[in-house]
């Protein structure tokens, strides 16, 4: 249906205004803001300009309040300009673009105040996030959520070079498996990346690939002016020339202007009859306007393409654009970080009838009546709901999570047992947990949970092995009521799905408590996506198992060394490495609460677990012990008043630490044993206490680790031991100035038994004893562990 001319004119005017405001925002930050000194702040005028029309079409006309958008990172100024016109972004923040507390360089859910739906920045991730957000919406609907709310479309604005990111392909495969709906990806096909002009014919590869995965593909190549010209005599020859023109040449001619186009056109097709007149009827400016009227810069073509979609199948729009359209460096291959000069901006400002000093005026220079524009903006469907970001009540978590006790267990086993116990009941907690795993559901011990809660699929699908009555430990029935989302192997998908599930309370108004599992070394495979999920403040629990060299015979390639440091360093993620299952149960209970705390207080949770079966302490879990465990440490054996040395350990090496402490205790006085359940929380508490004391002189607050180490004399040594990089615990010596010997793993790659590997890498009982000797005076420790 053709769009009404007055409305089209108004939308086109707004798109021009968006282009102006976004470019001016960047210009202001670099040249006008007090102390701005040229190129310091940066920004992407060309990359933004590319999307000004497409985004204006979406936000001012096509989108509904329930739709959610991931905006290509470098189009952030366009997004902020649109929000400014809506009255949802302040001039102050725009003037402070890329400054502290100003509008962010890349759209940010957590740092921007103008209601960003999905953060972007690391290209590729925001794109996949929309796909998983759509799957999560289906999950929530299938579980009876979102009553009275309409389904939203999940939309990504994608750079064409961004399509090189592997995580996009991984997500496409997963979307296909799960019957993806309600997802639109709009590729900004400007045929430029950061460095260069992209390959010819990429659109064909995209088209085939998307169709392969069940998507509709809509190519928006020509704008209205072009289509009109094609209908003129000679128009077909012009179309053929455009279609055959190499990307680099087209971009170069867009940069050079109408005269350059004319020369090329006349040289190449000028002898083909009527097309000569078609070209010569137009001035240089008109010719440039025609040749740069690609679909993505033509309001009518974009609105038509979007509005033609009357189904919920996923759609990929490939919209032809010119990078930097309308700006002096349009089409130039070096324009990615290019900025307009003051003189260029001055000229452009004057050409648009914008008076000096009125650059921020919303409707300055537009022919339309300001009141009419204002009324239009107020009535835009997307802008009608005052609150797009939703929330959901907190799900109650029992004070204590229980599990079936055994004297010997591993933390991985315990993880399965705790979830199994939750699954048996009918608590709100059980109903809100959703698990997911990249093809390691069984091997990370989620099997019992899945047996009870089932696999999720939009349509019922029986487990053939069950219907054929073949004995199997696992029930693989899938239904819309299932609570486990099975993924293929790609860990990137795991973290992006967790990110989508973990934002459900804000996106869908329904809280989910996502729990994901994977092998610990593959945290590194999905690390950028994990970081991205945390940056968006998504809330989830991830259990990583097995870990370290403790997985011994399973193979050197899968041994993780760096993950304790990742756990410490990752913002928004509280990391734990318990040794015993009662500790784990306390941590999981705390974790489900932590996942629901407000922004700035809560966060996600990482459990580094192990398959090593070890003897479990028989003890009552007192509230004090539980609190110490979640604060990060407790004395498993309290040091006496004259302690010369203490051992501090984390995780699966507990038996070695316990054994060594026994031997050392025969020859040294008052030896203590510190069980560290979370080096991350311990360190964070220490830093926070120091900051507090610095900020408020006179405040006496001591952190948990400071209190634990306070009774030790200054001469006492500390031996630390972890199945991971030794630096993770090395800082303990700085807390009160104790000398430290750090044991851990710096190399990996061997198979062997746990004993052999612990001995080889120096984290066995004797290595702990050696370290203790090195820290203390007196003769050698009398007894040692005998070699087996
Ligand atoms: C994961 C990641 N790698 C590299 C970059 C740096 N980078 C930013 S934009 C870009 C290429 C942009 O090309 P395209 O996606 O086509 O965007 P546009 O042409 O619209 O600017 C690159 C390499 C990044 N932001 N994220
Ligand atoms: Mg590009």
XYZ file of N, CA and C and ligand atoms in Angstrom, residues 44 46-48 50-51 72-74 106 121-125 158-163 165 188 190-195 198 321 323 336 528, ligand 1:
128
model
N 31.329 8.169 14.911
C 31.249 7.546 13.590
C 30.150 8.185 12.774
N 29.947 8.615 9.563
C 29.599 7.904 8.325
C 28.741 6.676 8.619
N 29.156 5.919 9.617
C 28.449 4.684 9.947
C 27.039 4.984 10.460
N 26.887 6.066 11.183
C 25.566 6.489 11.664
C 24.675 6.890 10.507
N 24.540 6.102 7.582
C 24.086 4.944 6.821
C 22.690 4.485 7.241
N 22.386 4.621 8.527
C 21.128 4.068 9.049
C 20.070 5.117 9.376
N 22.996 -1.345 15.671
C 24.426 -1.435 15.314
C 25.224 -0.424 16.146
N 26.322 -0.847 16.780
C 26.989 0.033 17.751
C 27.258 1.444 17.247
N 27.741 1.552 16.002
C 28.165 2.876 15.542
C 27.005 3.765 15.127
N 28.307 3.515 22.301
C 27.500 2.432 21.748
C 26.299 2.251 22.668
N 28.098 -3.321 20.815
C 29.470 -2.809 20.920
C 30.429 -3.811 20.325
N 30.396 -5.015 20.863
C 31.169 -6.099 20.294
C 30.307 -6.640 19.158
N 30.702 -6.382 17.922
C 29.775 -6.642 16.836
C 29.414 -8.127 16.749
N 28.210 -8.385 16.322
C 27.702 -9.748 16.193
C 26.830 -10.168 17.361
N 27.185 -9.754 18.561
C 26.477 -10.274 19.732
C 25.057 -9.719 19.852
N 22.019 -4.417 11.488
C 23.273 -5.158 11.369
C 24.178 -4.507 10.337
N 25.450 -4.347 10.663
C 26.407 -3.885 9.647
C 26.712 -5.029 8.701
N 26.999 -4.732 7.432
C 27.245 -5.844 6.507
C 28.541 -6.574 6.855
N 29.565 -5.833 7.297
C 30.799 -6.519 7.702
C 30.593 -7.256 9.028
N 29.665 -6.807 9.801
C 29.341 -7.475 11.071
C 28.920 -8.923 10.819
N 28.359 -9.144 9.621
C 27.900 -10.497 9.285
C 29.041 -11.509 9.240
N 30.938 -12.140 11.679
C 31.121 -12.715 13.020
C 30.495 -14.106 13.106
N 22.503 -3.345 6.978
C 22.879 -2.041 6.426
C 23.947 -2.319 5.366
N 25.985 -1.270 3.181
C 26.743 -0.139 2.616
C 28.034 -0.614 1.941
N 28.274 -1.891 1.983
C 29.405 -2.529 1.313
C 30.750 -1.953 1.740
N 30.745 -1.438 2.963
C 32.010 -0.994 3.546
C 32.145 -1.589 4.937
N 33.373 -1.944 5.272
C 33.671 -2.407 6.627
C 34.436 -1.287 7.315
N 35.278 -1.627 8.280
C 36.077 -0.581 8.915
C 37.230 -0.196 7.995
N 37.894 -1.205 7.469
C 39.109 -0.961 6.697
C 38.875 -0.720 5.216
N 33.684 -4.098 0.929
C 33.508 -5.553 1.049
C 33.430 -6.224 -0.337
N 22.779 0.743 1.016
C 23.027 2.088 1.554
C 24.398 2.568 1.089
N 27.695 4.441 2.841
C 28.236 4.828 4.143
C 28.570 6.319 4.127
N 35.382 5.400 7.954
C 34.757 4.788 9.133
C 34.841 5.675 10.370
N 33.418 -13.633 25.317
C 32.925 -12.320 24.902
C 31.413 -12.230 25.118
C 33.948 -8.108 17.924
C 34.385 -6.810 17.323
N 35.480 -6.787 16.516
C 35.898 -5.620 15.984
C 35.242 -4.456 16.233
C 35.749 -3.173 15.613
N 34.802 -2.753 14.554
C 33.851 -1.883 14.807
S 32.850 -1.618 13.493
C 33.722 -2.672 12.528
C 33.319 -2.933 11.101
C 32.108 -2.229 10.731
O 31.648 -2.599 9.491
P 30.117 -2.811 9.267
O 29.607 -3.860 10.183
O 29.889 -3.010 7.822
O 29.500 -1.443 9.777
P 29.330 -0.054 9.024
O 29.861 -0.191 7.646
O 27.883 0.161 9.012
O 30.060 0.919 9.862
C 34.771 -3.209 13.252
C 35.736 -4.179 12.695
C 34.115 -4.515 17.088
N 33.404 -3.443 17.421
N 33.713 -5.705 17.602
